[in-house]
């Protein structure tokens, strides 16, 4: 059974650095083609993809946020950590982690965000 | 970045109706598009991937079609549980981008 759970502070102050942890079970990030993404959603707004880390430690970031984001993994703990620097009230959102299955096909690379955590609400306020 | 635009933003329908939601990409994404359902306070749920592949456990009344820049999600015979917000997402190139969402409301 695949499960994911996000954890981190519910409240951060502007300019602070946010550190979120995704703790997962039921799969391993040592497995080829296994990946994990972070996605966020401001209250009442659309989803926004933030970052992804792959089994081989490849990392991918949102264009607009890449200077502020760092994603890393600890496979021994089954955890992925996302840090976001210089937090702003506009970063107030629910942050989700999701398992990503990658599959190479004759047509290209298929991606499935097939299991998601419940999300954690982060409010940025002084 | 590839822009993804959904239409309509809001859709009113009745139980038993057939509805279609459209997703347009600003450039080709080949077949690399997924659809999600999200209910208030819950995480998104994967419905369709690779434009038309039904995720395991998702009812067959959900179907996806399209390629390149235009895609549709069709829900046949709407059930009360289907009233939610739907998002498309392209994963042809980084950054992966989502549409702005379509809220499906009960008429």
PDB file of N, CA, C and O in Angstrom, chain A residues 37 39 41 45-49 52 54 60-64 96 103 105 107-114 116-118, chain B residues 1 30-32 34 36 38 41-46 49-50 53 55-56 87 89 91 94-101:
ATOM      1  N   UNK A  37       7.284  14.128  -6.835  1.00  0.00           N
ATOM      2  CA  UNK A  37       7.062  15.547  -7.146  1.00  0.00           C
ATOM      3  C   UNK A  37       6.465  16.272  -5.950  1.00  0.00           C
ATOM      4  O   UNK A  37       5.793  15.670  -5.103  1.00  0.00           O
ATOM      5  N   UNK A  39       3.851  19.612  -5.389  1.00  0.00           N
ATOM      6  CA  UNK A  39       2.856  20.448  -6.063  1.00  0.00           C
ATOM      7  C   UNK A  39       2.214  21.310  -4.979  1.00  0.00           C
ATOM      8  O   UNK A  39       2.001  20.837  -3.858  1.00  0.00           O
ATOM      9  N   UNK A  41      -0.913  24.471  -3.953  1.00  0.00           N
ATOM     10  CA  UNK A  41      -2.197  25.038  -4.340  1.00  0.00           C
ATOM     11  C   UNK A  41      -2.561  26.152  -3.384  1.00  0.00           C
ATOM     12  O   UNK A  41      -2.966  25.885  -2.242  1.00  0.00           O
ATOM     13  N   UNK A  45      -7.232  28.435  -5.489  1.00  0.00           N
ATOM     14  CA  UNK A  45      -6.584  28.576  -6.798  1.00  0.00           C
ATOM     15  C   UNK A  45      -6.158  27.227  -7.365  1.00  0.00           C
ATOM     16  O   UNK A  45      -6.420  26.185  -6.790  1.00  0.00           O
ATOM     17  N   UNK A  46      -5.488  27.304  -8.506  1.00  0.00           N
ATOM     18  CA  UNK A  46      -5.133  26.095  -9.239  1.00  0.00           C
ATOM     19  C   UNK A  46      -3.861  25.441  -8.675  1.00  0.00           C
ATOM     20  O   UNK A  46      -3.119  26.029  -7.895  1.00  0.00           O
ATOM     21  N   UNK A  47      -3.638  24.234  -9.123  1.00  0.00           N
ATOM     22  CA  UNK A  47      -2.440  23.487  -8.767  1.00  0.00           C
ATOM     23  C   UNK A  47      -1.229  24.064  -9.494  1.00  0.00           C
ATOM     24  O   UNK A  47      -1.333  24.538 -10.634  1.00  0.00           O
ATOM     25  N   UNK A  48      -0.084  23.993  -8.833  1.00  0.00           N
ATOM     26  CA  UNK A  48       1.174  24.452  -9.432  1.00  0.00           C
ATOM     27  C   UNK A  48       2.260  23.425  -9.129  1.00  0.00           C
ATOM     28  O   UNK A  48       2.556  23.144  -7.967  1.00  0.00           O
ATOM     29  N   UNK A  49       2.848  22.883 -10.186  1.00  0.00           N
ATOM     30  CA  UNK A  49       3.932  21.912 -10.014  1.00  0.00           C
ATOM     31  C   UNK A  49       5.211  22.652  -9.622  1.00  0.00           C
ATOM     32  O   UNK A  49       5.545  23.693 -10.202  1.00  0.00           O
ATOM     33  N   UNK A  52      10.657  17.969  -8.916  1.00  0.00           N
ATOM     34  CA  UNK A  52      10.634  16.508  -8.969  1.00  0.00           C
ATOM     35  C   UNK A  52      12.045  15.997  -8.756  1.00  0.00           C
ATOM     36  O   UNK A  52      13.015  16.591  -9.235  1.00  0.00           O
ATOM     37  N   UNK A  54      14.268  12.252  -9.028  1.00  0.00           N
ATOM     38  CA  UNK A  54      14.188  10.917  -9.607  1.00  0.00           C
ATOM     39  C   UNK A  54      15.046   9.917  -8.846  1.00  0.00           C
ATOM     40  O   UNK A  54      15.924  10.303  -8.057  1.00  0.00           O
ATOM     41  N   UNK A  60      14.399  18.343 -11.067  1.00  0.00           N
ATOM     42  CA  UNK A  60      13.727  19.225 -12.012  1.00  0.00           C
ATOM     43  C   UNK A  60      12.943  20.252 -11.218  1.00  0.00           C
ATOM     44  O   UNK A  60      12.314  19.912 -10.221  1.00  0.00           O
ATOM     45  N   UNK A  61      12.940  21.517 -11.694  1.00  0.00           N
ATOM     46  CA  UNK A  61      12.320  22.588 -10.921  1.00  0.00           C
ATOM     47  C   UNK A  61      11.415  23.460 -11.770  1.00  0.00           C
ATOM     48  O   UNK A  61      11.614  23.610 -12.987  1.00  0.00           O
ATOM     49  N   UNK A  62      10.440  24.083 -11.096  1.00  0.00           N
ATOM     50  CA  UNK A  62       9.636  25.126 -11.718  1.00  0.00           C
ATOM     51  C   UNK A  62      10.546  26.240 -12.209  1.00  0.00           C
ATOM     52  O   UNK A  62      11.470  26.649 -11.501  1.00  0.00           O
ATOM     53  N   UNK A  63      10.264  26.714 -13.404  1.00  0.00           N
ATOM     54  CA  UNK A  63      11.093  27.781 -13.987  1.00  0.00           C
ATOM     55  C   UNK A  63      11.073  29.023 -13.109  1.00  0.00           C
ATOM     56  O   UNK A  63      12.104  29.624 -12.826  1.00  0.00           O
ATOM     57  N   UNK A  64       9.881  29.394 -12.647  1.00  0.00           N
ATOM     58  CA  UNK A  64       9.739  30.659 -11.924  1.00  0.00           C
ATOM     59  C   UNK A  64      10.264  30.582 -10.497  1.00  0.00           C
ATOM     60  O   UNK A  64      10.543  31.617  -9.888  1.00  0.00           O
ATOM     61  N   UNK A  96       1.598  19.629  -1.551  1.00  0.00           N
ATOM     62  CA  UNK A  96       1.407  18.189  -1.709  1.00  0.00           C
ATOM     63  C   UNK A  96       2.678  17.528  -2.249  1.00  0.00           C
ATOM     64  O   UNK A  96       3.381  18.115  -3.088  1.00  0.00           O
ATOM     65  N   UNK A 103       7.779   5.926 -17.204  1.00  0.00           N
ATOM     66  CA  UNK A 103       7.828   4.742 -18.072  1.00  0.00           C
ATOM     67  C   UNK A 103       8.230   5.180 -19.468  1.00  0.00           C
ATOM     68  O   UNK A 103       7.593   6.061 -20.052  1.00  0.00           O
ATOM     69  N   UNK A 105       8.376   4.711 -23.271  1.00  0.00           N
ATOM     70  CA  UNK A 105       7.609   4.009 -24.302  1.00  0.00           C
ATOM     71  C   UNK A 105       8.207   4.327 -25.671  1.00  0.00           C
ATOM     72  O   UNK A 105       9.081   5.188 -25.789  1.00  0.00           O
ATOM     73  N   UNK A 107       6.800   5.949 -27.784  1.00  0.00           N
ATOM     74  CA  UNK A 107       6.328   7.288 -28.138  1.00  0.00           C
ATOM     75  C   UNK A 107       7.031   8.371 -27.344  1.00  0.00           C
ATOM     76  O   UNK A 107       6.925   9.547 -27.675  1.00  0.00           O
ATOM     77  N   UNK A 108       7.705   7.984 -26.278  1.00  0.00           N
ATOM     78  CA  UNK A 108       8.353   8.956 -25.410  1.00  0.00           C
ATOM     79  C   UNK A 108       8.250   8.517 -23.964  1.00  0.00           C
ATOM     80  O   UNK A 108       8.095   7.330 -23.674  1.00  0.00           O
ATOM     81  N   UNK A 109       8.302   9.493 -23.042  1.00  0.00           N
ATOM     82  CA  UNK A 109       8.308   9.174 -21.609  1.00  0.00           C
ATOM     83  C   UNK A 109       6.937   9.446 -20.997  1.00  0.00           C
ATOM     84  O   UNK A 109       6.453  10.579 -20.993  1.00  0.00           O
ATOM     85  N   UNK A 110       6.339   8.410 -20.481  1.00  0.00           N
ATOM     86  CA  UNK A 110       5.061   8.522 -19.793  1.00  0.00           C
ATOM     87  C   UNK A 110       5.304   8.794 -18.308  1.00  0.00           C
ATOM     88  O   UNK A 110       6.227   8.237 -17.715  1.00  0.00           O
ATOM     89  N   UNK A 111       4.462   9.640 -17.726  1.00  0.00           N
ATOM     90  CA  UNK A 111       4.580  10.032 -16.321  1.00  0.00           C
ATOM     91  C   UNK A 111       3.218   9.872 -15.660  1.00  0.00           C
ATOM     92  O   UNK A 111       2.217  10.309 -16.224  1.00  0.00           O
ATOM     93  N   UNK A 112       3.204   9.286 -14.478  1.00  0.00           N
ATOM     94  CA  UNK A 112       1.955   9.198 -13.717  1.00  0.00           C
ATOM     95  C   UNK A 112       2.175   9.707 -12.307  1.00  0.00           C
ATOM     96  O   UNK A 112       2.986   9.148 -11.581  1.00  0.00           O
ATOM     97  N   UNK A 113       1.452  10.758 -11.919  1.00  0.00           N
ATOM     98  CA  UNK A 113       1.411  11.177 -10.516  1.00  0.00           C
ATOM     99  C   UNK A 113       0.259  10.389  -9.892  1.00  0.00           C
ATOM    100  O   UNK A 113      -0.869  10.881  -9.819  1.00  0.00           O
ATOM    101  N   UNK A 114       0.530   9.185  -9.453  1.00  0.00           N
ATOM    102  CA  UNK A 114      -0.569   8.277  -9.164  1.00  0.00           C
ATOM    103  C   UNK A 114      -0.981   8.208  -7.704  1.00  0.00           C
ATOM    104  O   UNK A 114      -2.075   7.720  -7.408  1.00  0.00           O
ATOM    105  N   UNK A 116      -0.941  10.551  -3.987  1.00  0.00           N
ATOM    106  CA  UNK A 116      -0.695  11.860  -3.419  1.00  0.00           C
ATOM    107  C   UNK A 116      -0.821  11.817  -1.909  1.00  0.00           C
ATOM    108  O   UNK A 116      -1.605  11.039  -1.360  1.00  0.00           O
ATOM    109  N   UNK A 117      -0.060  12.695  -1.239  1.00  0.00           N
ATOM    110  CA  UNK A 117      -0.275  12.888   0.179  1.00  0.00           C
ATOM    111  C   UNK A 117      -1.524  13.721   0.403  1.00  0.00           C
ATOM    112  O   UNK A 117      -2.132  14.226  -0.543  1.00  0.00           O
ATOM    113  N   UNK A 118      -1.904  13.887   1.654  1.00  0.00           N
ATOM    114  CA  UNK A 118      -3.112  14.654   1.995  1.00  0.00           C
ATOM    115  C   UNK A 118      -2.877  16.153   1.901  1.00  0.00           C
ATOM    116  O   UNK A 118      -3.835  16.931   1.874  1.00  0.00           O
TER     117      UNK A 118
ATOM    118  N   UNK B   1       7.653  28.326 -20.884  1.00  0.00           N
ATOM    119  CA  UNK B   1       6.797  27.312 -20.297  1.00  0.00           C
ATOM    120  C   UNK B   1       5.571  27.102 -21.191  1.00  0.00           C
ATOM    121  O   UNK B   1       5.071  28.031 -21.808  1.00  0.00           O
ATOM    122  N   UNK B  30       2.277  16.420 -27.448  1.00  0.00           N
ATOM    123  CA  UNK B  30       2.190  15.056 -27.957  1.00  0.00           C
ATOM    124  C   UNK B  30       0.986  14.382 -27.298  1.00  0.00           C
ATOM    125  O   UNK B  30      -0.135  14.831 -27.464  1.00  0.00           O
ATOM    126  N   UNK B  31       1.200  13.319 -26.561  1.00  0.00           N
ATOM    127  CA  UNK B  31       0.100  12.632 -25.870  1.00  0.00           C
ATOM    128  C   UNK B  31       0.262  12.733 -24.354  1.00  0.00           C
ATOM    129  O   UNK B  31      -0.449  12.065 -23.604  1.00  0.00           O
ATOM    130  N   UNK B  32       1.174  13.579 -23.927  1.00  0.00           N
ATOM    131  CA  UNK B  32       1.594  13.590 -22.533  1.00  0.00           C
ATOM    132  C   UNK B  32       0.767  14.561 -21.705  1.00  0.00           C
ATOM    133  O   UNK B  32       1.209  15.654 -21.318  1.00  0.00           O
ATOM    134  N   UNK B  34      -2.427  14.552 -18.540  1.00  0.00           N
ATOM    135  CA  UNK B  34      -3.204  13.827 -17.541  1.00  0.00           C
ATOM    136  C   UNK B  34      -4.389  14.671 -17.079  1.00  0.00           C
ATOM    137  O   UNK B  34      -4.385  15.897 -17.206  1.00  0.00           O
ATOM    138  N   UNK B  36      -7.048  15.122 -13.635  1.00  0.00           N
ATOM    139  CA  UNK B  36      -7.239  14.854 -12.223  1.00  0.00           C
ATOM    140  C   UNK B  36      -8.599  15.370 -11.777  1.00  0.00           C
ATOM    141  O   UNK B  36      -9.121  16.356 -12.316  1.00  0.00           O
ATOM    142  N   UNK B  38     -10.442  16.759  -8.227  1.00  0.00           N
ATOM    143  CA  UNK B  38     -10.159  17.211  -6.874  1.00  0.00           C
ATOM    144  C   UNK B  38     -11.442  17.664  -6.190  1.00  0.00           C
ATOM    145  O   UNK B  38     -12.196  18.460  -6.733  1.00  0.00           O
ATOM    146  N   UNK B  41     -10.804  20.247  -0.055  1.00  0.00           N
ATOM    147  CA  UNK B  41     -10.030  19.772   1.080  1.00  0.00           C
ATOM    148  C   UNK B  41      -9.300  18.470   0.854  1.00  0.00           C
ATOM    149  O   UNK B  41      -8.699  17.928   1.794  1.00  0.00           O
ATOM    150  N   UNK B  42      -9.328  17.968  -0.359  1.00  0.00           N
ATOM    151  CA  UNK B  42      -8.689  16.684  -0.667  1.00  0.00           C
ATOM    152  C   UNK B  42      -7.594  16.851  -1.711  1.00  0.00           C
ATOM    153  O   UNK B  42      -7.553  17.826  -2.445  1.00  0.00           O
ATOM    154  N   UNK B  43      -6.717  15.852  -1.765  1.00  0.00           N
ATOM    155  CA  UNK B  43      -5.676  15.845  -2.779  1.00  0.00           C
ATOM    156  C   UNK B  43      -6.272  15.507  -4.150  1.00  0.00           C
ATOM    157  O   UNK B  43      -7.319  14.862  -4.238  1.00  0.00           O
ATOM    158  N   UNK B  44      -5.597  15.919  -5.204  1.00  0.00           N
ATOM    159  CA  UNK B  44      -6.041  15.510  -6.550  1.00  0.00           C
ATOM    160  C   UNK B  44      -5.980  13.989  -6.692  1.00  0.00           C
ATOM    161  O   UNK B  44      -5.158  13.321  -6.060  1.00  0.00           O
ATOM    162  N   UNK B  45      -6.855  13.488  -7.551  1.00  0.00           N
ATOM    163  CA  UNK B  45      -6.899  12.063  -7.849  1.00  0.00           C
ATOM    164  C   UNK B  45      -6.683  11.877  -9.345  1.00  0.00           C
ATOM    165  O   UNK B  45      -7.380  12.511 -10.158  1.00  0.00           O
ATOM    166  N   UNK B  46      -5.730  11.050  -9.703  1.00  0.00           N
ATOM    167  CA  UNK B  46      -5.450  10.794 -11.113  1.00  0.00           C
ATOM    168  C   UNK B  46      -6.579   9.997 -11.761  1.00  0.00           C
ATOM    169  O   UNK B  46      -6.985   8.946 -11.253  1.00  0.00           O
ATOM    170  N   UNK B  49      -4.239   9.302 -17.822  1.00  0.00           N
ATOM    171  CA  UNK B  49      -2.862   9.678 -18.143  1.00  0.00           C
ATOM    172  C   UNK B  49      -2.582   9.316 -19.598  1.00  0.00           C
ATOM    173  O   UNK B  49      -3.341   8.555 -20.217  1.00  0.00           O
ATOM    174  N   UNK B  50      -1.524   9.875 -20.129  1.00  0.00           N
ATOM    175  CA  UNK B  50      -1.195   9.661 -21.542  1.00  0.00           C
ATOM    176  C   UNK B  50      -2.387   9.945 -22.441  1.00  0.00           C
ATOM    177  O   UNK B  50      -2.653   9.226 -23.407  1.00  0.00           O
ATOM    178  N   UNK B  53      -5.463   7.003 -21.361  1.00  0.00           N
ATOM    179  CA  UNK B  53      -5.355   5.784 -20.547  1.00  0.00           C
ATOM    180  C   UNK B  53      -6.058   5.989 -19.214  1.00  0.00           C
ATOM    181  O   UNK B  53      -5.760   6.937 -18.489  1.00  0.00           O
ATOM    182  N   UNK B  55      -6.772   5.385 -15.470  1.00  0.00           N
ATOM    183  CA  UNK B  55      -6.050   4.921 -14.296  1.00  0.00           C
ATOM    184  C   UNK B  55      -6.822   3.772 -13.642  1.00  0.00           C
ATOM    185  O   UNK B  55      -8.063   3.749 -13.647  1.00  0.00           O
ATOM    186  N   UNK B  56      -6.092   2.836 -13.092  1.00  0.00           N
ATOM    187  CA  UNK B  56      -6.687   1.695 -12.432  1.00  0.00           C
ATOM    188  C   UNK B  56      -7.664   2.131 -11.346  1.00  0.00           C
ATOM    189  O   UNK B  56      -7.366   3.024 -10.541  1.00  0.00           O
ATOM    190  N   UNK B  87      -8.709  19.108 -13.285  1.00  0.00           N
ATOM    191  CA  UNK B  87      -7.500  19.756 -13.789  1.00  0.00           C
ATOM    192  C   UNK B  87      -6.843  18.873 -14.832  1.00  0.00           C
ATOM    193  O   UNK B  87      -6.801  17.647 -14.683  1.00  0.00           O
ATOM    194  N   UNK B  89      -3.013  18.413 -16.832  1.00  0.00           N
ATOM    195  CA  UNK B  89      -1.594  18.686 -16.612  1.00  0.00           C
ATOM    196  C   UNK B  89      -0.795  18.128 -17.778  1.00  0.00           C
ATOM    197  O   UNK B  89      -0.973  16.965 -18.144  1.00  0.00           O
ATOM    198  N   UNK B  91       2.867  16.964 -19.249  1.00  0.00           N
ATOM    199  CA  UNK B  91       4.184  16.519 -18.781  1.00  0.00           C
ATOM    200  C   UNK B  91       5.091  16.204 -19.969  1.00  0.00           C
ATOM    201  O   UNK B  91       5.945  15.321 -19.911  1.00  0.00           O
ATOM    202  N   UNK B  94       9.448  20.201 -19.060  1.00  0.00           N
ATOM    203  CA  UNK B  94       9.489  20.920 -17.793  1.00  0.00           C
ATOM    204  C   UNK B  94       9.378  22.415 -18.043  1.00  0.00           C
ATOM    205  O   UNK B  94       9.901  22.920 -19.042  1.00  0.00           O
ATOM    206  N   UNK B  95       8.742  23.140 -17.118  1.00  0.00           N
ATOM    207  CA  UNK B  95       8.045  22.606 -15.952  1.00  0.00           C
ATOM    208  C   UNK B  95       6.690  22.020 -16.333  1.00  0.00           C
ATOM    209  O   UNK B  95       6.015  22.534 -17.229  1.00  0.00           O
ATOM    210  N   UNK B  96       6.300  20.959 -15.658  1.00  0.00           N
ATOM    211  CA  UNK B  96       4.968  20.410 -15.874  1.00  0.00           C
ATOM    212  C   UNK B  96       3.956  21.478 -15.480  1.00  0.00           C
ATOM    213  O   UNK B  96       4.104  22.102 -14.421  1.00  0.00           O
ATOM    214  N   UNK B  97       2.961  21.715 -16.278  1.00  0.00           N
ATOM    215  CA  UNK B  97       2.009  22.786 -15.995  1.00  0.00           C
ATOM    216  C   UNK B  97       0.583  22.256 -15.963  1.00  0.00           C
ATOM    217  O   UNK B  97       0.221  21.358 -16.731  1.00  0.00           O
ATOM    218  N   UNK B  98      -0.192  22.857 -15.059  1.00  0.00           N
ATOM    219  CA  UNK B  98      -1.599  22.507 -14.897  1.00  0.00           C
ATOM    220  C   UNK B  98      -2.480  23.553 -15.556  1.00  0.00           C
ATOM    221  O   UNK B  98      -2.110  24.736 -15.652  1.00  0.00           O
ATOM    222  N   UNK B  99      -3.657  23.142 -15.956  1.00  0.00           N
ATOM    223  CA  UNK B  99      -4.691  24.084 -16.329  1.00  0.00           C
ATOM    224  C   UNK B  99      -5.229  24.779 -15.091  1.00  0.00           C
ATOM    225  O   UNK B  99      -4.893  24.412 -13.956  1.00  0.00           O
ATOM    226  N   UNK B 100      -6.098  25.749 -15.310  1.00  0.00           N
ATOM    227  CA  UNK B 100      -6.615  26.545 -14.197  1.00  0.00           C
ATOM    228  C   UNK B 100      -7.779  25.890 -13.495  1.00  0.00           C
ATOM    229  O   UNK B 100      -8.262  26.382 -12.476  1.00  0.00           O
ATOM    230  N   UNK B 101      -8.246  24.767 -14.046  1.00  0.00           N
ATOM    231  CA  UNK B 101      -9.321  24.016 -13.394  1.00  0.00           C
ATOM    232  C   UNK B 101     -10.683  24.293 -13.980  1.00  0.00           C
ATOM    233  O   UNK B 101     -10.964  25.385 -14.485  1.00  0.00           O
TER     234      UNK B 101
END
